Coordinates of C-alpha atoms in Angstrom, one line a residue:
Chain A
D28 CA -24.1 18.1 4.5
P29 CA -22.8 21.3 5.9
G30 CA -22.0 19.8 9.4
S31 CA -19.7 17.0 8.1
T32 CA -16.4 17.1 9.0
V33 CA -15.2 15.8 5.8
T34 CA -13.3 18.4 4.3
P35 CA -12.2 19.0 0.8
T36 CA -8.2 18.6 -0.4
W37 CA -8.6 20.4 -3.5
S38 CA -8.8 24.6 -2.8
R39 CA -10.9 25.2 -6.1
S40 CA -13.9 26.8 -7.2
R41 CA -17.0 25.9 -5.0
G42 CA -19.0 25.3 -8.4
R43 CA -16.9 22.2 -9.1
D44 CA -15.9 20.8 -5.6
A45 CA -20.0 21.0 -5.4
A46 CA -20.0 19.0 -9.5
A47 CA -17.6 16.4 -7.9
F48 CA -19.1 16.3 -4.7
R49 CA -22.6 15.5 -7.0
E50 CA -20.7 12.6 -9.0
S51 CA -19.3 11.0 -5.5
L52 CA -22.6 10.8 -4.4
R53 CA -23.8 8.8 -7.6
R54 CA -20.7 6.9 -7.3
H55 CA -21.1 5.6 -4.0
R56 CA -25.1 4.8 -4.8
F57 CA -23.7 2.6 -7.7
L58 CA -20.7 1.3 -5.6
N59 CA -22.6 0.1 -2.4
S60 CA -26.4 -1.5 -4.4
S61 CA -24.0 -4.1 -5.5
P62 CA -26.0 -7.7 -6.0
W63 CA -23.5 -9.4 -3.6
E64 CA -23.9 -10.3 -0.2
N65 CA -23.7 -8.2 3.1
T66 CA -19.7 -9.0 3.3
T67 CA -18.7 -6.2 0.8
A68 CA -16.3 -4.1 1.7
F69 CA -18.9 -0.2 1.6
Y70 CA -18.2 3.2 0.2
G71 CA -19.6 6.9 1.0
V72 CA -18.6 9.9 2.0
N73 CA -14.1 11.1 2.7
Q74 CA -12.2 13.1 2.5
F75 CA -11.8 12.6 -1.5
S76 CA -15.3 13.0 -1.8
Y77 CA -14.7 16.9 -3.5
L78 CA -12.9 15.1 -6.0
F79 CA -13.0 14.0 -9.4
P80 CA -11.8 10.7 -10.1
E81 CA -9.2 11.6 -13.2
E82 CA -8.1 14.1 -9.7
F83 CA -7.9 11.4 -8.0
K84 CA -5.7 9.0 -9.5
A85 CA -4.0 12.9 -10.7
I86 CA -2.9 13.0 -7.0
Y87 CA -2.9 9.6 -5.5
L88 CA -2.4 6.8 -7.6
R89 CA 1.1 7.5 -8.7
S90 CA 2.8 4.2 -8.7
K91 CA 4.2 2.2 -11.5
P92 CA 3.4 -0.8 -12.3
A93 CA 6.5 -4.1 -12.7
M94 CA 6.7 -6.8 -14.2
F95 CA 8.0 -9.6 -11.6
P96 CA 8.8 -13.2 -11.9
R97 CA 6.1 -15.8 -11.0
Q98 CA 6.8 -17.6 -7.3
P99 CA 7.4 -20.7 -8.3
T100 CA 5.5 -23.5 -7.0
E101 CA 6.8 -26.5 -5.8
M102 CA 7.6 -29.7 -7.7
Y103 CA 5.5 -32.4 -6.8
K104 CA 7.1 -35.7 -8.7
P105 CA 4.9 -38.9 -9.0
I106 CA 5.6 -41.6 -6.8
P107 CA 6.7 -44.6 -9.0
N108 CA 5.1 -48.2 -9.0
V109 CA 6.6 -49.5 -6.6
P110 CA 5.4 -53.4 -5.3
Chain B
L9 CA -0.7 -21.1 8.5
P10 CA -2.2 -19.4 11.4
L11 CA -5.9 -18.1 10.8
R12 CA -5.1 -14.9 11.9
F13 CA -1.6 -13.0 12.0
D14 CA -1.0 -9.3 11.9
W15 CA 3.1 -7.7 12.3
R16 CA 0.6 -4.7 13.9
D17 CA 0.5 -7.2 16.9
K18 CA 3.8 -7.2 17.2
H19 CA 4.4 -3.7 16.9
V20 CA 7.2 -3.4 14.5
V21 CA 4.1 -1.0 11.7
T22 CA 4.6 2.1 12.4
Q23 CA 1.8 4.8 12.9
V24 CA -0.1 5.6 9.1
R25 CA 0.7 8.6 7.2
S26 CA -0.4 10.9 5.2
Q27 CA 1.1 11.6 1.2
Q28 CA -1.0 14.7 1.5
M29 CA -0.6 16.6 -2.4
C30 CA 1.7 14.3 -3.3
G31 CA 2.5 10.7 -5.0
G32 CA 4.9 9.3 -3.5
C33 CA 2.7 6.4 -2.2
W34 CA 5.5 4.5 -3.6
A35 CA 8.1 5.7 -1.3
F36 CA 5.5 5.2 1.8
S37 CA 4.8 1.8 0.9
V38 CA 8.9 0.9 0.7
V39 CA 10.0 2.7 3.6
G40 CA 7.1 1.3 6.1
A41 CA 8.7 -2.8 5.0
V42 CA 12.0 -1.3 5.9
E43 CA 11.2 0.3 8.9
S44 CA 9.8 -3.0 9.8
A45 CA 11.9 -5.3 9.0
H46 CA 14.4 -3.2 11.1
A47 CA 12.1 -3.4 14.1
I48 CA 11.8 -6.8 13.1
Q49 CA 15.2 -7.6 14.1
G50 CA 14.7 -6.4 17.2
E51 CA 16.3 -3.0 16.8
P52 CA 13.9 0.1 17.9
L53 CA 10.4 0.4 16.3
E54 CA 12.0 4.1 14.4
V55 CA 10.1 6.4 11.5
L56 CA 12.4 6.9 9.0
S57 CA 12.6 9.1 6.2
V58 CA 10.4 9.2 3.5
Q59 CA 11.5 12.4 2.3
Q60 CA 15.0 11.2 1.9
V61 CA 13.7 8.7 -0.8
L62 CA 11.1 10.9 -2.8
D63 CA 13.9 12.7 -2.8
C64 CA 17.4 10.7 -3.4
S65 CA 15.6 7.5 -6.0
Y66 CA 16.9 8.4 -9.0
K67 CA 15.0 6.6 -10.9
D68 CA 11.6 7.9 -9.6
D69 CA 10.2 10.8 -9.6
G70 CA 9.1 11.8 -6.6
C71 CA 5.9 13.6 -5.8
G72 CA 5.9 13.1 -9.4
G73 CA 5.3 9.0 -9.3
G74 CA 7.9 6.3 -9.1
S75 CA 7.5 2.6 -8.5
P76 CA 8.7 0.0 -5.3
L77 CA 11.0 -1.6 -7.3
N78 CA 12.8 1.1 -8.6
A79 CA 13.5 2.9 -4.8
L80 CA 14.3 -0.8 -3.6
R81 CA 17.1 -1.1 -6.6
W82 CA 18.4 2.2 -5.6
L83 CA 17.9 0.8 -1.5
N84 CA 20.0 -2.0 -1.9
K85 CA 22.5 -0.7 -5.1
T86 CA 23.7 2.1 -3.0
Q87 CA 23.1 0.9 0.9
V88 CA 22.2 4.4 1.9
K89 CA 20.8 4.5 5.4
L90 CA 17.6 5.7 5.7
V91 CA 18.0 8.2 8.1
E92 CA 15.4 9.2 11.1
D93 CA 12.0 11.2 9.6
S94 CA 12.7 14.0 12.0
E95 CA 16.5 14.3 10.2
Y96 CA 14.9 14.9 6.9
P97 CA 11.6 15.3 7.5
F98 CA 8.1 15.1 4.8
K99 CA 7.7 18.3 3.0
A100 CA 4.7 16.8 0.0
Q101 CA 7.1 18.2 -2.2
N102 CA 9.9 16.7 -4.1
G103 CA 13.1 19.0 -3.1
L104 CA 16.8 18.4 -3.3
C105 CA 18.5 15.0 -2.0
R106 CA 19.9 15.3 0.6
Y107 CA 23.8 13.4 1.4
F108 CA 24.7 12.0 4.8
S109 CA 28.3 11.3 6.2
S110 CA 29.0 7.6 7.4
S111 CA 28.4 7.7 10.6
Q112 CA 25.5 9.0 10.3
S113 CA 23.5 6.1 12.2
G114 CA 20.5 4.8 9.3
V115 CA 19.3 2.2 8.1
S116 CA 20.3 -0.2 5.4
V117 CA 18.5 -2.4 2.9
K118 CA 20.7 -6.2 2.5
D119 CA 18.9 -7.5 0.1
Y120 CA 15.2 -7.7 -1.3
T121 CA 13.1 -9.9 -3.2
S122 CA 9.8 -9.5 -5.6
H123 CA 7.1 -11.8 -6.5
D124 CA 4.5 -12.4 -8.6
F125 CA 2.4 -15.0 -6.3
S126 CA -1.0 -14.7 -8.1
E127 CA -3.0 -17.8 -7.3
Q128 CA -0.7 -18.7 -4.8
E129 CA -1.2 -16.0 -2.1
D130 CA -0.9 -18.6 0.8
E131 CA 2.5 -18.7 -0.6
M132 CA 2.5 -14.6 -0.1
A133 CA 0.9 -15.1 3.4
R134 CA 4.1 -17.5 3.8
A135 CA 6.0 -14.9 2.7
L136 CA 4.7 -12.7 5.5
L137 CA 5.6 -14.2 7.8
T138 CA 9.1 -15.0 7.1
F139 CA 10.0 -11.6 6.2
G140 CA 7.9 -8.9 7.3
P141 CA 5.4 -6.4 5.9
L142 CA 4.7 -7.1 2.1
V143 CA 5.0 -3.7 -0.5
V144 CA 2.4 -4.5 -2.9
V145 CA 1.0 -2.5 -6.3
V146 CA -3.1 -2.5 -6.7
D147 CA -5.1 -1.3 -8.5
A148 CA -6.8 1.9 -5.9
V149 CA -9.7 3.7 -8.0
S150 CA -12.8 2.7 -6.1
W151 CA -10.5 2.9 -2.8
Q152 CA -11.1 6.9 -3.1
D153 CA -14.7 6.4 -1.6
Y154 CA -13.5 3.0 0.7
L155 CA -14.9 3.6 4.2
G156 CA -14.4 -0.3 5.2
G157 CA -15.5 -4.3 5.1
I158 CA -13.8 -6.6 2.9
I159 CA -12.3 -5.0 -0.4
Q160 CA -14.3 -7.6 -3.0
H161 CA -15.6 -6.1 -6.5
H162 CA -14.9 -3.0 -8.3
C163 CA -11.1 -3.2 -9.0
S164 CA -9.5 -5.1 -11.2
S165 CA -6.0 -7.2 -11.4
G166 CA -3.5 -5.6 -14.1
E167 CA -3.9 -2.4 -13.5
A168 CA -1.6 -1.3 -10.9
N169 CA -1.4 2.5 -10.1
H170 CA -1.6 2.4 -5.9
A171 CA 1.7 1.0 -3.6
V172 CA 0.8 -0.5 0.1
L173 CA 2.3 -2.7 2.9
V174 CA 0.3 -5.5 3.7
T175 CA 0.9 -5.9 7.3
G176 CA -1.5 -9.0 7.8
F177 CA -4.4 -11.6 7.4
D178 CA -7.3 -12.6 8.8
K179 CA -9.0 -15.9 7.7
T180 CA -11.3 -16.3 10.8
G181 CA -14.4 -15.3 9.3
R182 CA -16.2 -16.2 5.9
I183 CA -14.5 -14.0 3.5
P184 CA -10.7 -14.3 3.9
Y185 CA -8.4 -10.8 3.7
W186 CA -5.3 -8.7 3.9
I187 CA -4.7 -6.4 6.2
V188 CA -3.0 -3.1 4.0
R189 CA -1.5 -0.2 5.4
N190 CA -2.0 2.9 3.3
S191 CA -0.6 6.4 3.6
W192 CA -3.8 8.6 3.3
G193 CA -4.2 9.1 6.6
R194 CA -6.2 7.6 9.8
S195 CA -8.9 9.5 9.1
W196 CA -8.9 6.9 5.7
G197 CA -10.8 3.3 6.1
V198 CA -10.7 1.3 8.9
D199 CA -8.5 3.4 10.9
G200 CA -6.2 4.4 7.5
Y201 CA -6.1 0.3 6.8
A202 CA -8.3 -0.9 3.9
H203 CA -9.6 -5.0 4.1
V204 CA -8.9 -6.9 0.6
K205 CA -10.5 -10.1 0.0
M206 CA -7.6 -13.2 0.2
G207 CA -7.5 -15.6 -2.8
S208 CA -8.3 -14.2 -5.9
N209 CA -5.9 -11.8 -6.1
I210 CA -8.1 -8.4 -5.7
C211 CA -6.8 -5.2 -7.2
G212 CA -3.8 -7.0 -8.3
I213 CA -3.1 -7.2 -4.6
A214 CA -1.2 -10.4 -5.9
D215 CA 0.8 -9.9 -8.5
S216 CA 3.3 -7.2 -7.9
V217 CA 4.5 -8.3 -4.2
S218 CA 8.1 -7.4 -2.6
A219 CA 9.2 -8.2 0.6
V220 CA 12.7 -6.8 2.3
S221 CA 15.8 -7.6 4.8
V222 CA 17.7 -5.5 6.1

């Protein structure tokens, strides 16, 4: 949409931007066509729509996970049989 | 637990920032948690330096990526004071670590805890109330296209790749959700925030949870 206020965050060839944008639109259709209830999230054009998913991952998804100990659950002792 | 709680209502959460083209989400989330923990202690809410963490947390790779756990370990071990953002501003690129004299004002981390709260999200909510906003690492691949609503599908646990800050939760509606501050600017999502369904470890939100005390 030429009137869109969304600006690309990645300056590249117009052809590549357009291809990434077309792929984004296809992805939005898939994400929004879920058979689930209508309380779910909605997806569409934003500042990242000019990025291919692999570019998006390479730039923005750069946190490494770590294995953490499980939060200990409360221990419940059975109540002994009492008269 | 209250039905709704958000640390923003207590005015202890700084504005959403933009990491721009820098893979520094891990530093934004940790600094956000330190800012809030400091304000929860009754101190003024200050915007602290993300660039200082990017440049100085030596086990991480600055804008090339990092781990909130490494940053917390570094802050705790060195007792380094995080200075104000205006003192050490964000440049969206790696730089040389700047050192400050011990008389420089700043905020240091007293302690931190990290846990896996999967299948125990009510416990995670208690930790949020007790300690302040929580640093979590999520699978955010589908967040590229997120505009609003409650994220319930299209992401997995066990594939974490993005660090964010949980500031609250809302259980007043049919679908309870976490209120999550991102670092992709205010134009992304719901004024820079995402809403993620509570109770099913959506996007792995409960897998890697850290809390900070200052």
